[in-house]
Tab-separated table of C-alpha atoms in Angstrom:
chain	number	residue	atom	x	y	z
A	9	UNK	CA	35.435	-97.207	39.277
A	10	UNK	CA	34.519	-94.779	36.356
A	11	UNK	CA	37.481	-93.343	36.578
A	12	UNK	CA	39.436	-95.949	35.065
A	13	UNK	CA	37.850	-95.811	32.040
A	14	UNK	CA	38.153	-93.731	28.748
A	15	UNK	CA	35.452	-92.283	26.865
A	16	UNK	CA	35.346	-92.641	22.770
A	17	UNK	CA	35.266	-89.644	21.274
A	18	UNK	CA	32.194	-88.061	19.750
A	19	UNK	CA	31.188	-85.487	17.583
A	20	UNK	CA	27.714	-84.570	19.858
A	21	UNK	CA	28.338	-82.127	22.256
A	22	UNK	CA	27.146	-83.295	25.870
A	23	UNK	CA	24.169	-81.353	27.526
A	24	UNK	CA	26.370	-79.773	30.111
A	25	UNK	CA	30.010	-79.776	31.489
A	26	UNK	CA	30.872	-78.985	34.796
A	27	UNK	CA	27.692	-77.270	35.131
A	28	UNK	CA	28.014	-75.408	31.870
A	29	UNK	CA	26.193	-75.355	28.872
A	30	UNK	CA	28.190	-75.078	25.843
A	31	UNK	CA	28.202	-71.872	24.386
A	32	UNK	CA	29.067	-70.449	20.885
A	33	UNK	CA	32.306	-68.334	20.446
A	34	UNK	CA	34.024	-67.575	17.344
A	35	UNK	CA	31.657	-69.927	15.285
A	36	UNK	CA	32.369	-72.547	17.915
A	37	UNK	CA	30.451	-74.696	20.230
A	38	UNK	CA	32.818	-74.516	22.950
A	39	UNK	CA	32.279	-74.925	26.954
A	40	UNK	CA	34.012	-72.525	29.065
A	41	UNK	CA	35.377	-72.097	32.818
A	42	UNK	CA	37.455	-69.317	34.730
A	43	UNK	CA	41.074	-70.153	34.795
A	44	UNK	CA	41.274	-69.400	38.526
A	45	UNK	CA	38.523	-71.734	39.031
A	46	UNK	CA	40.306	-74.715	37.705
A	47	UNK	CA	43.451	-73.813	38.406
A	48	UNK	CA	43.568	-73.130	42.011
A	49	UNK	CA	41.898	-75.537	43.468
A	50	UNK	CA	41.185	-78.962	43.252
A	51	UNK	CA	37.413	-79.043	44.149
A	52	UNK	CA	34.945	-77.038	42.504
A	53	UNK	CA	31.239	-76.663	43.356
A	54	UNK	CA	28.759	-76.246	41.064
A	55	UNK	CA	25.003	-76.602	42.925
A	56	UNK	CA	25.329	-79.942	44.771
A	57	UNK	CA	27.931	-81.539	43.011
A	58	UNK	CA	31.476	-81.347	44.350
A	59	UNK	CA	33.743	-81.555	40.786
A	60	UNK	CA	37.232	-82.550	40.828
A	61	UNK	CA	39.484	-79.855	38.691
A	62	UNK	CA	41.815	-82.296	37.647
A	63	UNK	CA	38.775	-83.922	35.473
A	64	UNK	CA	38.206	-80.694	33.504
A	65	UNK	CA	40.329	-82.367	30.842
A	66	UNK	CA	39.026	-85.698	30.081
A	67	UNK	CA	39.288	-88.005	27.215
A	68	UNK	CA	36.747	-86.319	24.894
A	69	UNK	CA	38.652	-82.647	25.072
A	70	UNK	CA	40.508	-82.159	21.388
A	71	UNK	CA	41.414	-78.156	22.367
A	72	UNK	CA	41.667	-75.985	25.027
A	73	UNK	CA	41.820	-72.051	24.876
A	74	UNK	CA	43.051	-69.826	27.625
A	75	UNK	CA	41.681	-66.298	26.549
A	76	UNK	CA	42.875	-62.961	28.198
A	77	UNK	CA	42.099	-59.157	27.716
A	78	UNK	CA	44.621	-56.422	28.410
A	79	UNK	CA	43.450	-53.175	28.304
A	80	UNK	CA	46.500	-49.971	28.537
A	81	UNK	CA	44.690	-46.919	28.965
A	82	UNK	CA	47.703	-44.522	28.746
A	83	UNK	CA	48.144	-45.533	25.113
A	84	UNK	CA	44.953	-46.756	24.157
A	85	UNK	CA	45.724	-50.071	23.140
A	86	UNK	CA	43.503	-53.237	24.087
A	87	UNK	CA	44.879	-56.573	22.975
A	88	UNK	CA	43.886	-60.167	23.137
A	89	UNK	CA	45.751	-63.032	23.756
A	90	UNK	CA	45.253	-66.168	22.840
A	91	UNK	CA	47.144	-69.910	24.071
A	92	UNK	CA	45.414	-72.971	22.058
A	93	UNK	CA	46.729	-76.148	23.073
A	94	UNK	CA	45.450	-79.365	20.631
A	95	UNK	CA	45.133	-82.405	22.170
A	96	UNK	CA	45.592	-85.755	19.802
A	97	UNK	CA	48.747	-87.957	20.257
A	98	UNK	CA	50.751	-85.319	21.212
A	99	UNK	CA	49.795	-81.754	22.345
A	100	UNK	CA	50.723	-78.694	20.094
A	101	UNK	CA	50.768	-75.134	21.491
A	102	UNK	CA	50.202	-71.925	19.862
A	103	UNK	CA	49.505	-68.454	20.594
A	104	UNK	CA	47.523	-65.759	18.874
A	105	UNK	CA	47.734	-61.695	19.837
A	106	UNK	CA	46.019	-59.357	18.012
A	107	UNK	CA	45.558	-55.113	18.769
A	108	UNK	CA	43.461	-52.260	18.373
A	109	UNK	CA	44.266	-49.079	19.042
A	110	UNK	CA	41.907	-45.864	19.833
A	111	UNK	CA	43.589	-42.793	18.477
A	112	UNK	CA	42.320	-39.417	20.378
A	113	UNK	CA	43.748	-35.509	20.746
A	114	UNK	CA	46.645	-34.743	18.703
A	115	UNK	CA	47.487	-38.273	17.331
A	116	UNK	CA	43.583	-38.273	16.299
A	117	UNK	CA	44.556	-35.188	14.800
A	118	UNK	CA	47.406	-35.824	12.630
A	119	UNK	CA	45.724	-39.000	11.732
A	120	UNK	CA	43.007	-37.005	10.074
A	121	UNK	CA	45.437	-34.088	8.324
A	122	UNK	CA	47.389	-37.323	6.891
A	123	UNK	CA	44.307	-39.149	5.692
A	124	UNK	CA	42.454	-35.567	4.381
A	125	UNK	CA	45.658	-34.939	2.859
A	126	UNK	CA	45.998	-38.449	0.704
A	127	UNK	CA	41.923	-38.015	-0.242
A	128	UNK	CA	43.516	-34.690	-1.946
A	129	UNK	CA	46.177	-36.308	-3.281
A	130	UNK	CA	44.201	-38.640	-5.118
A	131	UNK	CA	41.842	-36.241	-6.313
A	132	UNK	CA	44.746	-34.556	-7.795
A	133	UNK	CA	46.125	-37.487	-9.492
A	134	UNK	CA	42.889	-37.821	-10.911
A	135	UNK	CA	42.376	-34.295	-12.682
A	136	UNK	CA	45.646	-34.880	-14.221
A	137	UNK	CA	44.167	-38.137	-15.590
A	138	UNK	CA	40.996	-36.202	-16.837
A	139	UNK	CA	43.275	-33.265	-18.248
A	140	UNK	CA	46.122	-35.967	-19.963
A	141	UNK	CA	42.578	-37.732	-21.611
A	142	UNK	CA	41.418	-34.232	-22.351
A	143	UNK	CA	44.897	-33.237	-24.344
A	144	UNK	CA	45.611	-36.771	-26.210
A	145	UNK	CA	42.364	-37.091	-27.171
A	146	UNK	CA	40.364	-40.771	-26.695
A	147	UNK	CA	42.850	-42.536	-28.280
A	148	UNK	CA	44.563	-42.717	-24.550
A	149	UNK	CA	41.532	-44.654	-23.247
A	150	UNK	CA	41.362	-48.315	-22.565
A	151	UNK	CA	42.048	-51.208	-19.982
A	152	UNK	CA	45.565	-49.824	-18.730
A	153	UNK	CA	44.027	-46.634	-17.955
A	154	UNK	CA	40.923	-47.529	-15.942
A	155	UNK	CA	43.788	-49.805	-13.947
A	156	UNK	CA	45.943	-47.098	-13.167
A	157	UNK	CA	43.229	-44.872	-12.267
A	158	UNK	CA	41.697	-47.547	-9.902
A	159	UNK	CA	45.245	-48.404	-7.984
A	160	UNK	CA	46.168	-43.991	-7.950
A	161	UNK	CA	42.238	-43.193	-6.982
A	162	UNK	CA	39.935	-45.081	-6.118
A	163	UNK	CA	41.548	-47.270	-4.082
A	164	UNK	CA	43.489	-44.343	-1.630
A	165	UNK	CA	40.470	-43.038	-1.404
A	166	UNK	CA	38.259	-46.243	-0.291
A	167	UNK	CA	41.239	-46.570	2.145
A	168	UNK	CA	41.626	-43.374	3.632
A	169	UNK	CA	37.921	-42.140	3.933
A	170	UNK	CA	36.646	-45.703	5.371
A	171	UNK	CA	40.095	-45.983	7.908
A	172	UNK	CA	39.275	-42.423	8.538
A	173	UNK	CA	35.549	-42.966	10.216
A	174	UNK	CA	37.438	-45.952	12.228
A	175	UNK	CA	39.671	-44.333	13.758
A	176	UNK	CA	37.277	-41.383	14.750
A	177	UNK	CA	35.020	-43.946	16.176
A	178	UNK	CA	37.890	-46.042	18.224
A	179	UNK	CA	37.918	-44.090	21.084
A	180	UNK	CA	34.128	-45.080	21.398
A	181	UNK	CA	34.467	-48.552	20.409
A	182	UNK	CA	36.908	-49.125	23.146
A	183	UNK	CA	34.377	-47.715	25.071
A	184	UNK	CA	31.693	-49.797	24.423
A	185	UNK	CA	33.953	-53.698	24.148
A	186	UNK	CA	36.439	-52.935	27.272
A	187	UNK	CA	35.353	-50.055	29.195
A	188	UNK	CA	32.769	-49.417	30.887
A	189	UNK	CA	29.920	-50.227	28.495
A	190	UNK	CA	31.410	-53.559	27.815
A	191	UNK	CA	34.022	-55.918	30.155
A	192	UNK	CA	35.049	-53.397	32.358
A	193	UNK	CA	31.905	-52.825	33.278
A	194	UNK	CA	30.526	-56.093	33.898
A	195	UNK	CA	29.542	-56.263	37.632
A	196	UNK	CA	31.397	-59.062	39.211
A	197	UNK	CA	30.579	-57.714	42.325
A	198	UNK	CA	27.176	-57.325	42.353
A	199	UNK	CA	25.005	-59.897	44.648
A	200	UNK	CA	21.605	-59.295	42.814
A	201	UNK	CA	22.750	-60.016	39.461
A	202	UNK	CA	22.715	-63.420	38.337
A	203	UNK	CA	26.068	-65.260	37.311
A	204	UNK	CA	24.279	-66.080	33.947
A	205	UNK	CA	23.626	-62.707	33.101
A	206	UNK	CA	27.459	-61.783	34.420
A	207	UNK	CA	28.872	-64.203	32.028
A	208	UNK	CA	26.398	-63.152	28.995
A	209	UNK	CA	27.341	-59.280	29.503
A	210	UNK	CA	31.037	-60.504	29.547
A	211	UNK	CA	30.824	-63.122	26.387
A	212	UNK	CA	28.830	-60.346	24.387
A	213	UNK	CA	31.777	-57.841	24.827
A	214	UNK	CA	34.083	-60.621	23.845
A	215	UNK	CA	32.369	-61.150	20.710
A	216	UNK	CA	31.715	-57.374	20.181
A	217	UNK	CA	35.865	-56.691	20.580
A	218	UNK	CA	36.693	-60.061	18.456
A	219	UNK	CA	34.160	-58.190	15.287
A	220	UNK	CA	36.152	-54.986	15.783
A	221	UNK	CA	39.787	-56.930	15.550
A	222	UNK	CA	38.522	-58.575	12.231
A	223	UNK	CA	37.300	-55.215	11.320
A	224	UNK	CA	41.017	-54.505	11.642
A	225	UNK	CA	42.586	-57.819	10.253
A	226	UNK	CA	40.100	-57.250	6.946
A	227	UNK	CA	41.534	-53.465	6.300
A	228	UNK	CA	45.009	-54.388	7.062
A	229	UNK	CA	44.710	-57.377	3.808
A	230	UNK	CA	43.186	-54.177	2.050
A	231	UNK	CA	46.110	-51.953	2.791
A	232	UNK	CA	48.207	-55.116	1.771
A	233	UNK	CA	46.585	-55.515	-1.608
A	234	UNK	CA	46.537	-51.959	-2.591
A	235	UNK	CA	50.289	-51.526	-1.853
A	236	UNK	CA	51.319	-54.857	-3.658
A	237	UNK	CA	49.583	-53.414	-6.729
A	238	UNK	CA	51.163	-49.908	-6.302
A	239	UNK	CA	54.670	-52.108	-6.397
A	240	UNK	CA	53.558	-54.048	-9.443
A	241	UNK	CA	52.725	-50.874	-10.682
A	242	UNK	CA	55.723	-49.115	-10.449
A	243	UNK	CA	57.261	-52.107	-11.522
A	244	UNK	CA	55.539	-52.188	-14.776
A	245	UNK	CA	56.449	-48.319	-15.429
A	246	UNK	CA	60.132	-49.312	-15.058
A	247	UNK	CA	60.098	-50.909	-18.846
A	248	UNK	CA	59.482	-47.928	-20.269
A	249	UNK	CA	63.386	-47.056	-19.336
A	250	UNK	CA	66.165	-48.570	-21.486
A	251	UNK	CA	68.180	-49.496	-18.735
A	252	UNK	CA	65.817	-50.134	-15.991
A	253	UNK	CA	63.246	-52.428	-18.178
A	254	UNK	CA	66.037	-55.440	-17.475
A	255	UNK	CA	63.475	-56.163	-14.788
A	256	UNK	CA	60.420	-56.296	-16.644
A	257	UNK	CA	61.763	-58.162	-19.759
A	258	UNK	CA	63.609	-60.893	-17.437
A	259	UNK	CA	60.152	-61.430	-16.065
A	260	UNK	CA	58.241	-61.415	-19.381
A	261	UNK	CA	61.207	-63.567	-21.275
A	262	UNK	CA	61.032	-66.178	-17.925
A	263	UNK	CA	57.173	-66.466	-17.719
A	264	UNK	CA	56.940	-69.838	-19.736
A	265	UNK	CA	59.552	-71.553	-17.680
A	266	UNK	CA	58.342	-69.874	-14.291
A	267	UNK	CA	54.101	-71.040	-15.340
A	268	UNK	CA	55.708	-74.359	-16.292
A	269	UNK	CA	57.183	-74.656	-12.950
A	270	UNK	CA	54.539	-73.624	-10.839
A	271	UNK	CA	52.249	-76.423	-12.361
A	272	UNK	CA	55.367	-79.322	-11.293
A	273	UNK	CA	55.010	-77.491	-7.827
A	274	UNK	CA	51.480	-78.163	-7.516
A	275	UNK	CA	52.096	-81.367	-8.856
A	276	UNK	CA	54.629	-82.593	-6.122
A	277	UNK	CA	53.418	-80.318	-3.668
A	278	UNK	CA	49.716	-82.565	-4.411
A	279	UNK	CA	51.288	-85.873	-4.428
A	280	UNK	CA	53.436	-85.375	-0.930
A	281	UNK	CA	50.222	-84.247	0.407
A	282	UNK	CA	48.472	-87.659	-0.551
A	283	UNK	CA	51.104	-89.748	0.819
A	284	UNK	CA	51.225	-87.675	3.822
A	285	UNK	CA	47.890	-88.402	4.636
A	286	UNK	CA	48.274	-91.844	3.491
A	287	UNK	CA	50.725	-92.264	6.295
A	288	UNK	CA	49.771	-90.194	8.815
A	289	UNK	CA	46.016	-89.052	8.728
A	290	UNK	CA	45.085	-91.732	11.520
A	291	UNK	CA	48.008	-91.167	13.672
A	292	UNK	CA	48.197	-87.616	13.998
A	293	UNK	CA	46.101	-84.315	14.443
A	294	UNK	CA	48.754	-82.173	11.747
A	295	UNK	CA	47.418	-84.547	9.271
A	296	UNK	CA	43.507	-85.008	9.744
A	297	UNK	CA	42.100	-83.066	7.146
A	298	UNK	CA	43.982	-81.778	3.987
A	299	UNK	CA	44.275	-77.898	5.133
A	300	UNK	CA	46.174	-79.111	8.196
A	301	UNK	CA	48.086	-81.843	5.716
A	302	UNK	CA	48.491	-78.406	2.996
A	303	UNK	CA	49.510	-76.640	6.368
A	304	UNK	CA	51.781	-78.747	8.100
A	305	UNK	CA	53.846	-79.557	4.940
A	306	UNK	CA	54.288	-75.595	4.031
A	307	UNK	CA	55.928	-75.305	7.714
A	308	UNK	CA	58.204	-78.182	6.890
């Protein structure tokens, strides 16, 4: 009986599962199955071979993903869900839910009086630069300058000006990944379309939505960034004050012992991580590689 035994895992991919060929999602070889399909019933047929559901997850299966798309036209949100379950000795579950939002009519609008309305800002910030340079003479130029001028300029204006031809394009890239152009759109229905094409159409607009939610992910770290250095900024400017400078020079007068610390951080931090793995790399999945070791430890 086959079924008593257990397969040794593998790094090759097989050919094909349950009538699948693997396909490539996210950077992943992955194979892939409707949840209904699996889930609801306990035979599945795929040509001429009956296929017990309950064998869907067999000895060789490290992850699973359940994927879904929600799509709220009233607000003109479409989000993504994701539930990962990793298989080793034990089974760890996580989730994943990321949004993007089309922005049309008024809000569209006031987006774009906001975003015209920082651009102008910015430029203004900047002629007083020019004129302050202008008055003081070149004396006033140099590294601390160029800095302030690239955290009050240029970077607002990188910001608002590339945000600004996202969000006037949502509405059409919603359009094209969930609506009708793209999963909505795919036609389940049809009986002269082939499944393969079906599932291509629908994996396409998968991939298409996941590029526009990193899109996303990458200007949010760039809104991050440029606000962290607006608060160091501000924070520098504070020495200049007699009695708000406490900040500053507690910082400046602590930066040997805080360096000094840091590098006995590392140091433990690197040495728990060896002996983590030294203890635990063959027995469990946290503790595989050193990012999930690195990982696992920071969550402890």
């Amino acid at each position: 009986q086959t079924r008593g035994l257990l397969a040794c895992s593998s790094p090759d991919l097989p050919e094909s599962f349950f009538g699948r060929t693997p396909l490539t999602l996210n950077g992943k070889a992955q194979f892939y199955e409707f949840l209904q399909s699996i889930a609801d019933g306990s035979i599945l047929v795929r040509g001429e071979d009956a296929l017990e559901t309950g064998d869907f997850i067999d000895g060789l299966t490290s992850e699973i993903t359940i994927s879904m798309v929600a799509y709220s036209p009233d607000y003109g949100i479409a989000s993504t869900i994701q539930i990962t379950a990793t298989l080793s000795t034990d089974v760890k579950v996580d989730f994943k839910v990321d949004h993007f939002q089309a922005l049309e009519g008024p809000d569209l609008d006031r987006y774009r009086l906001v975003a015209i309305l920082g651009i102008v800002l910015a430029v203004v910030i900047l002629g007083d630069k020019a004129f302050w340079v202008w008055t003081q003479g070149r004396k006033v130029l140099g590294p601390a300058l160029f800095l302030d001028i690239v955290i009050q300029v240029v970077l607002p204006i990188l910001y608002f000006v590339i945000r600004l031809l996202q969000v006037q394009a949502s509405a059409d890239d919603i359009a094209k990944t969930i609506g009708e152009e793209g999963l909505s759109g795919v036609p389940w229905a049809a009986t002269d379309v082939p499944l393969e094409d079906k599932l291509q159409r629908f994996f396409d607009g998968v991939e298409a939505f996941n590029a526009k939610i990193s899109v996303e992910r990458s200007m949010a770290v760039f809104y991050f960034v440029h606000a962290l250095s607006c608060l160091l900024r501000l924070i520098a400017q504070t020495s200049v004050h007699p009695r708000l400078s406490i900040l500053v020079g507690t910082l400046r007068e602590a930066c040997g012992d805080l360096w000094h610390f840091l590098l006995l951080l590392l140091v433990l931090y690197g040495g728990f991580l060896a002996l983590a793995q030294a203890m635990f790399a063959g027995q469990r999945q946290e503790f595989a590689t050193v990012i999930s070791t690195f990982e696992t430890l920071y969550d402890m």
